[in-house]
PDB file of C-alpha atoms in Angstrom:
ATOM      1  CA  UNK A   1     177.119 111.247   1.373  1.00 63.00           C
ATOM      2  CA  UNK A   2     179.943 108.795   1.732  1.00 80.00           C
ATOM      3  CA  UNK A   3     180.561 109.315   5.320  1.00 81.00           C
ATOM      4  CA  UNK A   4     179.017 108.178   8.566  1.00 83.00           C
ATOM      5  CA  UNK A   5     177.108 110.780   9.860  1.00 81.00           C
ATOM      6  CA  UNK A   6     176.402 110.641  13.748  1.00 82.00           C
ATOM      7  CA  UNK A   7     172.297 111.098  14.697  1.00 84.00           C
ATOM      8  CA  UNK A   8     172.291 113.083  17.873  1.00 89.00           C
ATOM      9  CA  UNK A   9     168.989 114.480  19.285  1.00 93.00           C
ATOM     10  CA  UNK A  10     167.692 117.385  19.030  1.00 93.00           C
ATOM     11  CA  UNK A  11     168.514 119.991  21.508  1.00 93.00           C
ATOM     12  CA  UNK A  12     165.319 120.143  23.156  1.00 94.00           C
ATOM     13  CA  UNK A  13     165.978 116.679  24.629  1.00 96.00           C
ATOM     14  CA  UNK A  14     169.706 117.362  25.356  1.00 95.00           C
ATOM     15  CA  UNK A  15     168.037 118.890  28.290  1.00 94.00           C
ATOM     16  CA  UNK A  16     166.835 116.682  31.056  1.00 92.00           C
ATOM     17  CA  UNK A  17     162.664 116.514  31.582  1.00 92.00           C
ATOM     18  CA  UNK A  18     163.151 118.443  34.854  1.00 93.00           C
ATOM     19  CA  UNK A  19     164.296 121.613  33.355  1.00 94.00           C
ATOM     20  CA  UNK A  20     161.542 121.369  31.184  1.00 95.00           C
ATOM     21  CA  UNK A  21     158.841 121.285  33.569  1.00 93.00           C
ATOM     22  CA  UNK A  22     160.823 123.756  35.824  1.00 93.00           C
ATOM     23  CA  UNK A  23     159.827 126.184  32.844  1.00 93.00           C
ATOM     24  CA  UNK A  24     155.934 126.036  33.039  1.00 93.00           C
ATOM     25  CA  UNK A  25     153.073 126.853  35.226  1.00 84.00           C
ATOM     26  CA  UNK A  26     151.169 123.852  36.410  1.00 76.00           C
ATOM     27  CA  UNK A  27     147.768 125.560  36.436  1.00 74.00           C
ATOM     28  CA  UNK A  28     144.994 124.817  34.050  1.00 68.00           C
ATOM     29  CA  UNK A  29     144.051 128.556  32.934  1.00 72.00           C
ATOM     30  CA  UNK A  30     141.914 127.639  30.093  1.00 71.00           C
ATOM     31  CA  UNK A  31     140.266 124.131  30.762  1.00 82.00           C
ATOM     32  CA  UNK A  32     140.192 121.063  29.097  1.00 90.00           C
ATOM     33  CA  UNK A  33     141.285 121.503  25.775  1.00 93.00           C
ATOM     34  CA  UNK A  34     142.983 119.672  22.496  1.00 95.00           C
ATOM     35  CA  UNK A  35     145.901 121.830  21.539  1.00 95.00           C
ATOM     36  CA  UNK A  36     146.442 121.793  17.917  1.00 94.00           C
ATOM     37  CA  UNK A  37     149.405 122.973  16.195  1.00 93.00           C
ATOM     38  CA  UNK A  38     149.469 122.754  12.535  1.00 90.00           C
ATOM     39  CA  UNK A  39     152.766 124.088  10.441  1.00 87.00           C
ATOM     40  CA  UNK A  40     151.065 122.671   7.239  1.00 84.00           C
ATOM     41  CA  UNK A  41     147.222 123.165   7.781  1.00 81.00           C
ATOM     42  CA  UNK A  42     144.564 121.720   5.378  1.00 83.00           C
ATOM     43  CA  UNK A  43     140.892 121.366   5.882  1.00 86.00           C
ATOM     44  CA  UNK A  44     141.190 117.593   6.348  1.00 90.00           C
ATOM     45  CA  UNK A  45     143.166 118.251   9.328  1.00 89.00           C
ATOM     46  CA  UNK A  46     140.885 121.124  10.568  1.00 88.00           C
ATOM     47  CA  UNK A  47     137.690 118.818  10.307  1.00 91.00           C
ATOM     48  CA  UNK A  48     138.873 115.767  12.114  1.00 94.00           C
ATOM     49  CA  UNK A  49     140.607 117.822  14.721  1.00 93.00           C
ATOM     50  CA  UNK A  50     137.046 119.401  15.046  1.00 93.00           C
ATOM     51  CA  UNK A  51     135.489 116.156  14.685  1.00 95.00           C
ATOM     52  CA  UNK A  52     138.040 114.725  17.752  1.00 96.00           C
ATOM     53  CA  UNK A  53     137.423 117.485  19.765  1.00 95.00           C
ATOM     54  CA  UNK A  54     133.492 117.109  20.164  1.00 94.00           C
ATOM     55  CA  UNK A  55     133.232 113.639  20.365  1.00 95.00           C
ATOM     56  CA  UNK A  56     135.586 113.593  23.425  1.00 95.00           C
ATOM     57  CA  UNK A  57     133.978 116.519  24.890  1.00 94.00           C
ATOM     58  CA  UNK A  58     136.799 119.229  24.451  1.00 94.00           C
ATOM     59  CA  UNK A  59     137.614 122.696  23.627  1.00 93.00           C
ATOM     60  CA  UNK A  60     140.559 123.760  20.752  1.00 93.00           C
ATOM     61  CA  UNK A  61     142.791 125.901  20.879  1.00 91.00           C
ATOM     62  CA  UNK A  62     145.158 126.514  17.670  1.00 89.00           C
ATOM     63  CA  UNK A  63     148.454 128.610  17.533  1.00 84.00           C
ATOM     64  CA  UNK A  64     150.296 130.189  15.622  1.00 58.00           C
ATOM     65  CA  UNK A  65     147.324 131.947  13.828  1.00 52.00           C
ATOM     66  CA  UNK A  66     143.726 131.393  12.477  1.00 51.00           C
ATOM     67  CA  UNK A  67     143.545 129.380   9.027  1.00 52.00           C
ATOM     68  CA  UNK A  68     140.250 129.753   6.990  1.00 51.00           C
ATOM     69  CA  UNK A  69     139.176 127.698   3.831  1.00 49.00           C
ATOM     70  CA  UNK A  70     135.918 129.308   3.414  1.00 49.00           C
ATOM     71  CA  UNK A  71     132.730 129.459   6.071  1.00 51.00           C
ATOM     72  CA  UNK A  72     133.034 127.390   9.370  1.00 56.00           C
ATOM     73  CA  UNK A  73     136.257 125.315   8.067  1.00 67.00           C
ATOM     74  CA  UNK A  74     138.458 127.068  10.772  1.00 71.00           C
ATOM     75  CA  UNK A  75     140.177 126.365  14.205  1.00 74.00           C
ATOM     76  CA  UNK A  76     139.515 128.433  17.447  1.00 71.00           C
ATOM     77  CA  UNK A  77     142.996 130.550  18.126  1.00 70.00           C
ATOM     78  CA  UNK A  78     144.559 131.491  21.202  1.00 72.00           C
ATOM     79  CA  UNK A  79     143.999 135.269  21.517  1.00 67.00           C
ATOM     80  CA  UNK A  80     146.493 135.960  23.818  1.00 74.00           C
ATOM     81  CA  UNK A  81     150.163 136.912  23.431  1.00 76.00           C
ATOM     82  CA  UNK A  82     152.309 133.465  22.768  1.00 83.00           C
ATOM     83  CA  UNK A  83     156.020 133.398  23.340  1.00 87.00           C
ATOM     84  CA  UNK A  84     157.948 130.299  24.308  1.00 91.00           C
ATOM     85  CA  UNK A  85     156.672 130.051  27.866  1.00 91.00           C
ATOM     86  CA  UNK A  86     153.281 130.071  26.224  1.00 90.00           C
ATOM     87  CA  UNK A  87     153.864 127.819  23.769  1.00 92.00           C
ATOM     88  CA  UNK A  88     155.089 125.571  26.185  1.00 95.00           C
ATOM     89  CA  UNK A  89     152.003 126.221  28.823  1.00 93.00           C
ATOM     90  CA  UNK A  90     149.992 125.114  26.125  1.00 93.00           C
ATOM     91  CA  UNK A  91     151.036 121.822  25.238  1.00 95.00           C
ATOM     92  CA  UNK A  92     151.969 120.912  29.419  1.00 95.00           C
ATOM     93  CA  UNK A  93     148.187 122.048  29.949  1.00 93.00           C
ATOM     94  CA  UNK A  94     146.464 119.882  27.318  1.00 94.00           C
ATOM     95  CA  UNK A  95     144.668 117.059  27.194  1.00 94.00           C
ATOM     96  CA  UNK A  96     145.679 116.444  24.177  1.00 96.00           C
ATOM     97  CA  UNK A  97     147.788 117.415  21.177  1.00 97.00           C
ATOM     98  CA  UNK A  98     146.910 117.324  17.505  1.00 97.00           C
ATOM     99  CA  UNK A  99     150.313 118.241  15.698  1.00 95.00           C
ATOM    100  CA  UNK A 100     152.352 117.700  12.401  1.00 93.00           C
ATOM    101  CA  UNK A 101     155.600 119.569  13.878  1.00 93.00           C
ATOM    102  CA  UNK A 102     158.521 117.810  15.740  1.00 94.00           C
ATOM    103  CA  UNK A 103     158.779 120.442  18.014  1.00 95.00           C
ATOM    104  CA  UNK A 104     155.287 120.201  19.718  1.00 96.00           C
ATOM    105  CA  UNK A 105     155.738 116.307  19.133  1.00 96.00           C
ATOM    106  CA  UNK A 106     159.011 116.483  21.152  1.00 97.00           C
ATOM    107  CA  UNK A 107     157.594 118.579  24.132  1.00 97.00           C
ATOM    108  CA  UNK A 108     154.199 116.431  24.051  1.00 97.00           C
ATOM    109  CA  UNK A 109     156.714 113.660  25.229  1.00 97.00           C
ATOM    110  CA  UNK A 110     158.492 115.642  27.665  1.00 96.00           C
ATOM    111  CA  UNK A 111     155.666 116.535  29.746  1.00 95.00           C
ATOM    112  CA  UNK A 112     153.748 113.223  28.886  1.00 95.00           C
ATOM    113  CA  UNK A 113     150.701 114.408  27.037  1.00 95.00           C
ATOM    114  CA  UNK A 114     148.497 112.317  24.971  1.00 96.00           C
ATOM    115  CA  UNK A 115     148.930 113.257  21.499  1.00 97.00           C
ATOM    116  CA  UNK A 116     149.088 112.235  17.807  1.00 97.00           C
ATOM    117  CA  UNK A 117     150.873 113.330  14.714  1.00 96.00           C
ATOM    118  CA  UNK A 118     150.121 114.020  11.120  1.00 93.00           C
ATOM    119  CA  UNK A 119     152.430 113.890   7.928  1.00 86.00           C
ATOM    120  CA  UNK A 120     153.845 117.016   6.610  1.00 80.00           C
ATOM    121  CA  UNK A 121     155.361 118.194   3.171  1.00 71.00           C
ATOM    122  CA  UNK A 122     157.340 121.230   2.133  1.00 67.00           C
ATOM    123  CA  UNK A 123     156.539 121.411  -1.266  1.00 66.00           C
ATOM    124  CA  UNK A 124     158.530 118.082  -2.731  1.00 70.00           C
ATOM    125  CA  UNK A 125     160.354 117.332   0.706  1.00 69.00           C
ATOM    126  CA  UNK A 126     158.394 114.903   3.230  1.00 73.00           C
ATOM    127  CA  UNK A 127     159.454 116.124   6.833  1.00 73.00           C
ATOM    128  CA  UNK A 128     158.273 112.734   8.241  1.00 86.00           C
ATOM    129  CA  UNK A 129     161.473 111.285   8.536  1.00 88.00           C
ATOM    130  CA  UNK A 130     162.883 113.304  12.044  1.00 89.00           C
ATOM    131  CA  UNK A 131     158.975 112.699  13.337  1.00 92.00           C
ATOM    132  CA  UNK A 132     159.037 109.035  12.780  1.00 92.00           C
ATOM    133  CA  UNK A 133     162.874 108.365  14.221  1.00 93.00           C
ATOM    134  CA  UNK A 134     161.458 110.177  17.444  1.00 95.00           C
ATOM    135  CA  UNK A 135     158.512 108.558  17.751  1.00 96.00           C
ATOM    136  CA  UNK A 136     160.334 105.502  17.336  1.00 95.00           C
ATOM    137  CA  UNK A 137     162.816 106.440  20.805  1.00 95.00           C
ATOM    138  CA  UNK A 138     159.122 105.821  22.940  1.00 96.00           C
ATOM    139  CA  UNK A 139     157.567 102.754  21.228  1.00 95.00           C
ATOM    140  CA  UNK A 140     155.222 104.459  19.869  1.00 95.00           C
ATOM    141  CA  UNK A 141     155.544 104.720  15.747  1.00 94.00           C
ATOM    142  CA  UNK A 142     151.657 104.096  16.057  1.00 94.00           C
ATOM    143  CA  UNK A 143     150.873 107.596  16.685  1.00 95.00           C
ATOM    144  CA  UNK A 144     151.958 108.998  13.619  1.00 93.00           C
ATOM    145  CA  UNK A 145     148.860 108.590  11.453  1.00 93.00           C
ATOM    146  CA  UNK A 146     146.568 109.846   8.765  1.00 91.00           C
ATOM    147  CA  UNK A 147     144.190 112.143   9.441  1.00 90.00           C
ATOM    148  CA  UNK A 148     141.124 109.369   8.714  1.00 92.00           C
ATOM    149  CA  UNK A 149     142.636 107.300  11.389  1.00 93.00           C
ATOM    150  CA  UNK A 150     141.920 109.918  14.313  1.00 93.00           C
ATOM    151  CA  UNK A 151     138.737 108.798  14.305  1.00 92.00           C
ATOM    152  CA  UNK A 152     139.800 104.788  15.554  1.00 93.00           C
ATOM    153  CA  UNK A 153     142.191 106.894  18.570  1.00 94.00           C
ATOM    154  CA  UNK A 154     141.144 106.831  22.186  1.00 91.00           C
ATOM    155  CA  UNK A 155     141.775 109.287  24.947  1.00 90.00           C
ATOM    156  CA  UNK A 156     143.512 107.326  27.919  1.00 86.00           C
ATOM    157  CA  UNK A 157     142.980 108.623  31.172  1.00 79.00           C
ATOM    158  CA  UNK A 158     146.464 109.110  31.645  1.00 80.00           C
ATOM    159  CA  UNK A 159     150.157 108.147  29.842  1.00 86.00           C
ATOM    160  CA  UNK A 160     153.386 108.067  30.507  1.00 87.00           C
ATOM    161  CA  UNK A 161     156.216 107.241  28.057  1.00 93.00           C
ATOM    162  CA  UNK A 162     159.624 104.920  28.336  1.00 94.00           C
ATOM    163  CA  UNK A 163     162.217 107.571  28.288  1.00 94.00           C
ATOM    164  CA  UNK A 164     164.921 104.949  28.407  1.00 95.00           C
ATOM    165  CA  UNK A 165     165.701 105.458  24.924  1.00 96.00           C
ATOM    166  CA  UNK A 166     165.899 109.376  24.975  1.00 96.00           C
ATOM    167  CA  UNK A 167     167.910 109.161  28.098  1.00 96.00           C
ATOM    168  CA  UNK A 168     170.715 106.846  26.612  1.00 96.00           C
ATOM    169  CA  UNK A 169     170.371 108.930  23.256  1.00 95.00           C
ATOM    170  CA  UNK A 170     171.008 111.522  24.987  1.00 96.00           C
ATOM    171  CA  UNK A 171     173.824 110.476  26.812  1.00 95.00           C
ATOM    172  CA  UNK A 172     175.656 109.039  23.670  1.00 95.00           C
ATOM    173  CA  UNK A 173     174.740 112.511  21.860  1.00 95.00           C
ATOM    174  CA  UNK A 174     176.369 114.803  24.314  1.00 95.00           C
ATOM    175  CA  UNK A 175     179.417 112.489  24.774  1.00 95.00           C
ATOM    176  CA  UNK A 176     179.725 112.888  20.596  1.00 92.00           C
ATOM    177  CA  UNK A 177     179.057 116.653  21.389  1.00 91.00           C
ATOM    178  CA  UNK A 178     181.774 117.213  23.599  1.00 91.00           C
ATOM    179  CA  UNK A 179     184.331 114.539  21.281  1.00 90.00           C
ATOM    180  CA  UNK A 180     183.282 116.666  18.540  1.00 87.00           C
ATOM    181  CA  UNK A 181     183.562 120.121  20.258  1.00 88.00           C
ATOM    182  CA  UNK A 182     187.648 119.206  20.810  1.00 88.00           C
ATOM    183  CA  UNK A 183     188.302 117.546  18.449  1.00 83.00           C
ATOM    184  CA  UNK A 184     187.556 120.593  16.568  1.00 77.00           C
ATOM    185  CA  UNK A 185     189.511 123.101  19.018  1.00 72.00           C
ATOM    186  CA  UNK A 186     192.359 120.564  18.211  1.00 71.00           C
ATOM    187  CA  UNK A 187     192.467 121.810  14.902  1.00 66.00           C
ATOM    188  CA  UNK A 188     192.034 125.004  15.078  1.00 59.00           C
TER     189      UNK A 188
END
């Protein structure tokens, strides 16, 4: 397109941190665990997660559902019911997260886990782009990687993230919001 187009974040982080962790139970009810969550699953990324796991002594749990390419080649699932608040539980409760989608990428950094992410492709269309630009608001472009590199990554006894970025972002984006919001009442 010709025009400038405004880049405004996405509206899980027009939300401040606080009402994010106002949404989840703090208790660890299934241990220490990796949480991996895969929208485009292949068996590299289902070895080295496995790989991961067991040489930093943890369990894995995988949502949305159980992928199989043939004999052991698969990820332990959570059995339970998983809605939002569960989805969220998960992530806030990990150790760790092993994801290729924004949206577990984007909560990983809200509740300050430890986590890496993998590329992604919809058939023709790389979905790296959104990842990347986020990762980039932190400082921390290094933890999108290939899946051989997960093997050079060390678990840190504990993180925390500059939010700086996300916090102005998010300032600027609902300012455009709002601008945006009356400047189309005005016209209609």
């Amino acid at each position: 397109t010709i025009q400038n187009v405004k880049v405004v974040l996405d509206p899980t982080l027009l939300l401040e941190r606080s009402c994010w962790l106002n949404m989840v139970d703090d208790n660890k009810k299934e241990g220490s665990y990796i949480f991996c969550y895969f929208l485009e699953m292949n068996i590299q990324k289902i070895r080295v997660a496995k790989k991961f796991a067991k040489e930093n002594g943890y369990n894995i749990i995988s949502v949305p559902f159980e992928h199989e390419f043939g004999g052991e080649e698969k990820l332990p699932t959570y059995n339970k019911g998983i809605g939002p608040k569960e989805f969220l539980e998960l992530i806030y409760n990990a150790d760790f997260v092993l994801t290729d989608s924004f949206h577990a990428c984007a909560f990983s950094i809200i509740y300050n886990k430890q986590f890496r992410v993998f590329s992604r492709e919809v058939g023709k269309q790389n979905m790296n782009d959104r990842l990347y630009t986020l990762l980039s608001y932190i400082n921390k472009t290094d933890y999108f990687i290939e899946t051989k590199e997960l093997s050079q990554v060390k678990v840190e006894s504990e993180c925390v993230y500059d939010y700086s970025k996300i916090d102005d972002m998010r300032n600027q984006s609902i300012l455009w919001l709002k601008q945006a919001i009356c400047n189309f009442n005005c016209y209609h």
